[in-house]
Every structure is written in C-alpha cells, then in structure tokens.
Tab-separated table of C-alpha atoms in Angstrom:
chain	number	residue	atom	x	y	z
A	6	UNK	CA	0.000	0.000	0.000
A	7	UNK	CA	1.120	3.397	-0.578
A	8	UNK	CA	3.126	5.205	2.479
A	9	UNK	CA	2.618	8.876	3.678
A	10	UNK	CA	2.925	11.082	1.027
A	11	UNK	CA	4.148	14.647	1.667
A	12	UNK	CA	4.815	17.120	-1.066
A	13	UNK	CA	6.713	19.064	-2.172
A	14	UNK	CA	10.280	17.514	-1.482
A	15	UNK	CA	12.019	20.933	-1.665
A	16	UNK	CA	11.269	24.085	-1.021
A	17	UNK	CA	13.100	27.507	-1.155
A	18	UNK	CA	11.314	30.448	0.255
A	19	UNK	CA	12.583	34.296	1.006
A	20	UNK	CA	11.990	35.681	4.625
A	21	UNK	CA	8.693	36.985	5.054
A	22	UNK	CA	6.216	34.830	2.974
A	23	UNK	CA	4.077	31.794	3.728
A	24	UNK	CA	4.302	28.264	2.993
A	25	UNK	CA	2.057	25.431	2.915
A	26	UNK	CA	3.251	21.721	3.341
A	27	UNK	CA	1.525	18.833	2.385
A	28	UNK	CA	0.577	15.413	3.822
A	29	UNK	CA	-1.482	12.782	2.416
A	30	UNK	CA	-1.233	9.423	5.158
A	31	UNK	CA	-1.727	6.055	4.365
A	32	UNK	CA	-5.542	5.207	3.583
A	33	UNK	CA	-7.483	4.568	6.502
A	34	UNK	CA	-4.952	6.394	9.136
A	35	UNK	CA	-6.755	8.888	11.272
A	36	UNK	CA	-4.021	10.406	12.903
A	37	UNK	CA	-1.085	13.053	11.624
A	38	UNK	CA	1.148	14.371	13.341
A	39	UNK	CA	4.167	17.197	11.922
A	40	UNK	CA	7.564	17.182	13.227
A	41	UNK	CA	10.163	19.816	12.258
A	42	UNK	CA	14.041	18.108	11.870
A	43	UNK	CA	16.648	20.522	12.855
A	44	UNK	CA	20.386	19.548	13.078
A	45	UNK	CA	20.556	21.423	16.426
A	46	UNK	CA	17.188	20.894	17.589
A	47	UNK	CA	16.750	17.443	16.378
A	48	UNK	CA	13.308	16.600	15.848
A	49	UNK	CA	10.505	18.693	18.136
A	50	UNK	CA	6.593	17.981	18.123
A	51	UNK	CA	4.550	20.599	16.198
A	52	UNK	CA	1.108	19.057	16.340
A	53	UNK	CA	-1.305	16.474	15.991
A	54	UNK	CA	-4.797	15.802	14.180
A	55	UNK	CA	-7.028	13.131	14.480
A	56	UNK	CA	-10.303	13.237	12.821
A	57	UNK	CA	-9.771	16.794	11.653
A	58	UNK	CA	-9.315	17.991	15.597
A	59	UNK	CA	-6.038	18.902	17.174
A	60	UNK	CA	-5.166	16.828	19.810
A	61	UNK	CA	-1.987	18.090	20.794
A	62	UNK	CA	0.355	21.096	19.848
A	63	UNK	CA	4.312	21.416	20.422
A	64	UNK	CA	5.933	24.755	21.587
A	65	UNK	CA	6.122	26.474	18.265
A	66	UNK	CA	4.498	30.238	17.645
A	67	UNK	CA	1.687	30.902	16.508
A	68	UNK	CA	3.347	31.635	13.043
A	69	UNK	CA	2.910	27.584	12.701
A	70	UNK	CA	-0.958	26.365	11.939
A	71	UNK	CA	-2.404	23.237	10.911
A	72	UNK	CA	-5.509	21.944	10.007
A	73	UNK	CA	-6.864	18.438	8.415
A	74	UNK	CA	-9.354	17.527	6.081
A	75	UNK	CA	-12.315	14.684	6.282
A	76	UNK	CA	-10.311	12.798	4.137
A	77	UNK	CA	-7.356	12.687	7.063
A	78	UNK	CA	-5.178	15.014	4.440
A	79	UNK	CA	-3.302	17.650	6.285
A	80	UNK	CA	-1.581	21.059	5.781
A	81	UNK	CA	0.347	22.725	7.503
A	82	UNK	CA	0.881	26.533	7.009
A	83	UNK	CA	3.897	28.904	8.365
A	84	UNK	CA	3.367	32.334	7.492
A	85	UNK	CA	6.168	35.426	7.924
A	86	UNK	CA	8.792	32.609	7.291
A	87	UNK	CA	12.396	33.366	9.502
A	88	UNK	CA	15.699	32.227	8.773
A	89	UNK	CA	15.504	29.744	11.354
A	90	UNK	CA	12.385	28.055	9.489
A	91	UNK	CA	14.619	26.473	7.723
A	92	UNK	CA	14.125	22.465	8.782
A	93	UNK	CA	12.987	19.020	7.362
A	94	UNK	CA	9.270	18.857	8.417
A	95	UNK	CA	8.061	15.414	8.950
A	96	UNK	CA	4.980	14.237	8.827
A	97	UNK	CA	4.028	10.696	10.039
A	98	UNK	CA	0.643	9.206	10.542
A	99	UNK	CA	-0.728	6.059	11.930
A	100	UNK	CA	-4.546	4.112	12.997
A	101	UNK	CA	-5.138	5.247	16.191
A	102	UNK	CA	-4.518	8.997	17.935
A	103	UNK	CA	-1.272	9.147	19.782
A	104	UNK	CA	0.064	6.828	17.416
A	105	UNK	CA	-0.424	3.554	19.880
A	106	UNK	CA	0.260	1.188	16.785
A	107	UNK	CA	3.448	3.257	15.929
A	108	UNK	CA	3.674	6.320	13.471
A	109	UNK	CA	4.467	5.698	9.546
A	110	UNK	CA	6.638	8.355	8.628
A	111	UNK	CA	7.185	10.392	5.215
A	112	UNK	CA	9.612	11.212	3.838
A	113	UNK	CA	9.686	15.272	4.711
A	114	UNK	CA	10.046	18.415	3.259
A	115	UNK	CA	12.719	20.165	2.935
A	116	UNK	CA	12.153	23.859	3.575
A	117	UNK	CA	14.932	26.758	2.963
A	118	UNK	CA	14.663	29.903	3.911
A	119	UNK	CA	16.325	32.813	2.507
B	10	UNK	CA	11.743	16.736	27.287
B	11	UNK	CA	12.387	13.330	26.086
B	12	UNK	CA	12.045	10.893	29.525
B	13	UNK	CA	14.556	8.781	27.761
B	14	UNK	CA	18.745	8.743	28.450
B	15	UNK	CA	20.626	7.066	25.710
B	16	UNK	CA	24.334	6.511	24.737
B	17	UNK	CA	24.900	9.446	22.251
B	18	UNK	CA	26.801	6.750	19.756
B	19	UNK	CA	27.774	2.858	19.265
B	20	UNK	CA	29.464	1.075	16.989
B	21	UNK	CA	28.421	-2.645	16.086
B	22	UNK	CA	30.413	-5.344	13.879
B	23	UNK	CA	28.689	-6.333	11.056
B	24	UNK	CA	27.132	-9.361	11.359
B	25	UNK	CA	26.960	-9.504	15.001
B	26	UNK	CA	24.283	-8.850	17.270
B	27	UNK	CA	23.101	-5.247	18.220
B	28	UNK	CA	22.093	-4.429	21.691
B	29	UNK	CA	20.969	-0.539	22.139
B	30	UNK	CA	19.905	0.652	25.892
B	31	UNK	CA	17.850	2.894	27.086
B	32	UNK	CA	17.212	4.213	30.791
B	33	UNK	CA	13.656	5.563	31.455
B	34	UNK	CA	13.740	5.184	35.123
B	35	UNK	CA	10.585	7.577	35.500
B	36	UNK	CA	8.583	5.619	33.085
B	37	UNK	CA	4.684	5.363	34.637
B	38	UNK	CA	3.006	2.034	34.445
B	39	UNK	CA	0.664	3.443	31.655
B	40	UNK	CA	3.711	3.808	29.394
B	41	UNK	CA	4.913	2.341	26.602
B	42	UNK	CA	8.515	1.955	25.209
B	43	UNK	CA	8.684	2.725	21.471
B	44	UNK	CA	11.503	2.203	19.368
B	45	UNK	CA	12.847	4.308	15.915
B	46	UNK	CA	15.211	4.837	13.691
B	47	UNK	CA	16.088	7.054	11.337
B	48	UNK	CA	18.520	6.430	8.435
B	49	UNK	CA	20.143	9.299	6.846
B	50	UNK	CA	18.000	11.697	4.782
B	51	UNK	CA	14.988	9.271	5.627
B	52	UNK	CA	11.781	9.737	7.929
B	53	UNK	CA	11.709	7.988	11.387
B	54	UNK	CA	11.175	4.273	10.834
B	55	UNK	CA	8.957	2.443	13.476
B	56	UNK	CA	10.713	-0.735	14.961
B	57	UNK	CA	9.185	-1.934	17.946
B	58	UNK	CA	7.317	-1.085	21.232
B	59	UNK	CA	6.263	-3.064	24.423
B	60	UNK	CA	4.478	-2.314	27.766
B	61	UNK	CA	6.234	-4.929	29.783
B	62	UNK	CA	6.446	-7.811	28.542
B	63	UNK	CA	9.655	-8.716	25.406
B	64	UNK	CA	8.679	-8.227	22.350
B	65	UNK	CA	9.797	-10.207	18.883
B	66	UNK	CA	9.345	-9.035	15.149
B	67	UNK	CA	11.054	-9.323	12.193
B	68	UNK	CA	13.411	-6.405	12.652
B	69	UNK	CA	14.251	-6.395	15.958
B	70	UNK	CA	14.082	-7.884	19.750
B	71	UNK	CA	12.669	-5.340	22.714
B	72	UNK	CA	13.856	-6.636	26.023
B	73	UNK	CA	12.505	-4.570	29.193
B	74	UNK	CA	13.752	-5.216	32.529
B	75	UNK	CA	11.230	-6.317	35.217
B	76	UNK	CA	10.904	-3.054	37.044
B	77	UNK	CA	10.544	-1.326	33.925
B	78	UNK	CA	13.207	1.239	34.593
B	79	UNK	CA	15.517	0.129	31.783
B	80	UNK	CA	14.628	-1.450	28.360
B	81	UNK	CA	17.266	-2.718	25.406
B	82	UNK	CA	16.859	-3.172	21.499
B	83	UNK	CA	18.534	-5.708	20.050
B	84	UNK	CA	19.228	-6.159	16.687
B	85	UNK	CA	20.351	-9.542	16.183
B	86	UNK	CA	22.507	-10.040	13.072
B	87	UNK	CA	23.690	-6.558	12.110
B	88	UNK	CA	23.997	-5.233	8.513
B	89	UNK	CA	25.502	-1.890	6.652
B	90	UNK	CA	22.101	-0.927	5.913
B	91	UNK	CA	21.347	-0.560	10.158
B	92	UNK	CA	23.457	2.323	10.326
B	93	UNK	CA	21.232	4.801	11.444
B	94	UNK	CA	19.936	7.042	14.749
B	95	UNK	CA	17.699	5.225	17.033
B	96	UNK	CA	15.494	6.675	19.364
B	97	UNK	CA	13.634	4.923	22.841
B	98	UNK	CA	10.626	7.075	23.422
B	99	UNK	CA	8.296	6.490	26.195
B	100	UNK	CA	4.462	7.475	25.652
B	101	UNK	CA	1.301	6.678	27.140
B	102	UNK	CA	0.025	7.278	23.753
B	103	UNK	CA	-3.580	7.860	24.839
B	104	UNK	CA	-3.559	12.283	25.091
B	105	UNK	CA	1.035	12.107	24.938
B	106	UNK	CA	2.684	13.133	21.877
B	107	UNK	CA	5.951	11.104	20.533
B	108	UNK	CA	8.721	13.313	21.983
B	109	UNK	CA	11.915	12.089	20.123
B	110	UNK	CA	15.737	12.722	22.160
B	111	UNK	CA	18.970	12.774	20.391
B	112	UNK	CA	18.964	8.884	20.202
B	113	UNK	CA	21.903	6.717	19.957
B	114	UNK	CA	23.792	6.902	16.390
B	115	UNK	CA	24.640	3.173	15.707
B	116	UNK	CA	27.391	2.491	13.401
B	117	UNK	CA	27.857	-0.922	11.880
B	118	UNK	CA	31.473	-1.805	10.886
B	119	UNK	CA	32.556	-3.723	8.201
C-alpha cells in the first residue's frame, strides 16, 4: 500500500512569505502528526490531528498552523517565514490517535529559507 | 523533554548482534517503550514497542527489565544498511505526543 505522502520535497522560500506543506497518510490512518528536523534541535513535536481535531500542539508560535481535512489530508501553514524556518518537516501518521500502533513516517520536506 | 537517556553513539560489527539501551527510570506504568530509527535523509522508521512484557518481530528484539526502569533493542545479526539514529521514546500514547531525544547513532562496521 502506498506510504505517507508529503509534497513538495524541496522548497526555497525568502523571509517573510508563507508556505504550505503537504501530507497525504496512508488510507485509513486517522491520525497526523508534523515534526520539524533541525540539526541542532533534532526533531521537536509541532502538532497532531485526528479526525480533523487537534489533539496536541508542540511549543512552536503561533506563526505555525495546521488543520486536516475529512479525508485525514493535512496542511500545515507557516506564514512570515524566519531564517531559522529552515528544517525538514516530517509528517508521520498512523490508525489510532497518539500513534499507539506506531507512526508511519514520510519522507519530509525540505524547507529553505532565505 | 524526552524521559529517555541514551548513549549518544555505538558502533556494532557487522554481522553480530546489536544491543541498544535505554534508561527511562521515570517511566509510569501506563507507558509504553517505542523504538525508531532514522537512516540518513529518511523519515523515522517504526521498529518496535512493548508495555512490559519482550517483544519479537522481524526487525528487531525489545527486552525490558522487570521493574521497567531500563529497556534494550537488540538487533540480532547486524547489517551496513542498520546504520542509522535510534530513538527509545516512552508514551502513554492515549492524550502524549511522541517526543523524540537525540537517540543513539549506531554504526555498523565492516
């Protein structure tokens, strides 16, 4: 079966705009969560949707907003993009919320900011 | 913060059997022990978890001591390809959120 999907691979963006990343999970996962990959932060929590509610949120500004569809699709959104916005953002989903059955990860975007 | 403590790096012959710890001395009895990796440039692979009892699939061995407090992955005939970061991560995974550490970077040698 076809894994998470998250689109685009790359993406270059100049301080100050917005971005929207893309997650499709694997068919019949509920839950999606969003990680951003730094190489001095390592990997921190952004949030999680199950069943197009948030169920839990990371310590990230406001700057960073999700939402998910009926068809468990998400997007996330940053908006007034910093230097330091520059990551790998992850997205992983799984069956259940909390991801009790373990998450499936994608393979990530790969955001640059400049 | 990640309730996990992990050796920041190990190295592994190839070929011979893999055994990653992991403290979690705080670990609640609600809590589960989950198990990643992450090979370079890849997403976070799932391995393994376990609530107390060892667990067995085809990747991997989970072995968690009897008060809990300490768990180990084992990775029983170790290839090039197992070269990777792997995290322990403890979550109730009812309301928690997967908080990842720094993980242990294994390196298999030829």
């Amino acid at each position: 079966k076809a894994g998470v999907t998250q689109t685009p691979r790359y993406l270059i963006k100049t301080r100050g705009q917005q971005v929207t990343l893309s997650c499709s999970p694997i068919s019949g996962h509920r839950s999606v969560s969003w990680y951003q990959q730094t190489p001095g932060q390592g990997l921190q929590f952004l949030f999680e949707y199950f069943s197009e509610t948030q169920r839990n949120k990371g310590n990230f500004p406001g700057r960073f907003s999700g939402r998910q569809f009926s068809n468990s699709r998400s997007e996330m959104n940053v908006s007034t993009l910093e230097l330091g916005d520059s990551a790998l953002y992850l997205c992983a989903s799984s069956l259940a919320a909390g991801g009790r059955n373990g998450y499936t990860f994608g393979s990530g975007t790969r955001l640059t900011v400049v | 913060d990640a309730k996990t403590t992990q050796p920041p790096s190990m190295d592994c012959a190839e070929g011979r059997a893999a055994n990653l710890p992991c403290n979690h001395s705080t670990i609640s009895g609600n809590e589960y022990v989950y198990w990643y990796r992450q090979i370079h440039s890849q997403g976070p692979q799932y391995i393994i978890h376990g609530l107390k009892n060892n667990e067995t699939n085809e990747m991997a061995s989970l072995i968690i001591t009897e008060d809990r407090k300490s768990s180990t992955l084992i990775l029983p005939h170790a290839t090039l390809r197992d070269t990777a970061v792997y995290y322990c991560i403890v979550s109730e995974n009812r309301d928690d959120k997967i908080i990842f550490g720094k993980g242990t970077r294994l390196h298999i040698l030829p």
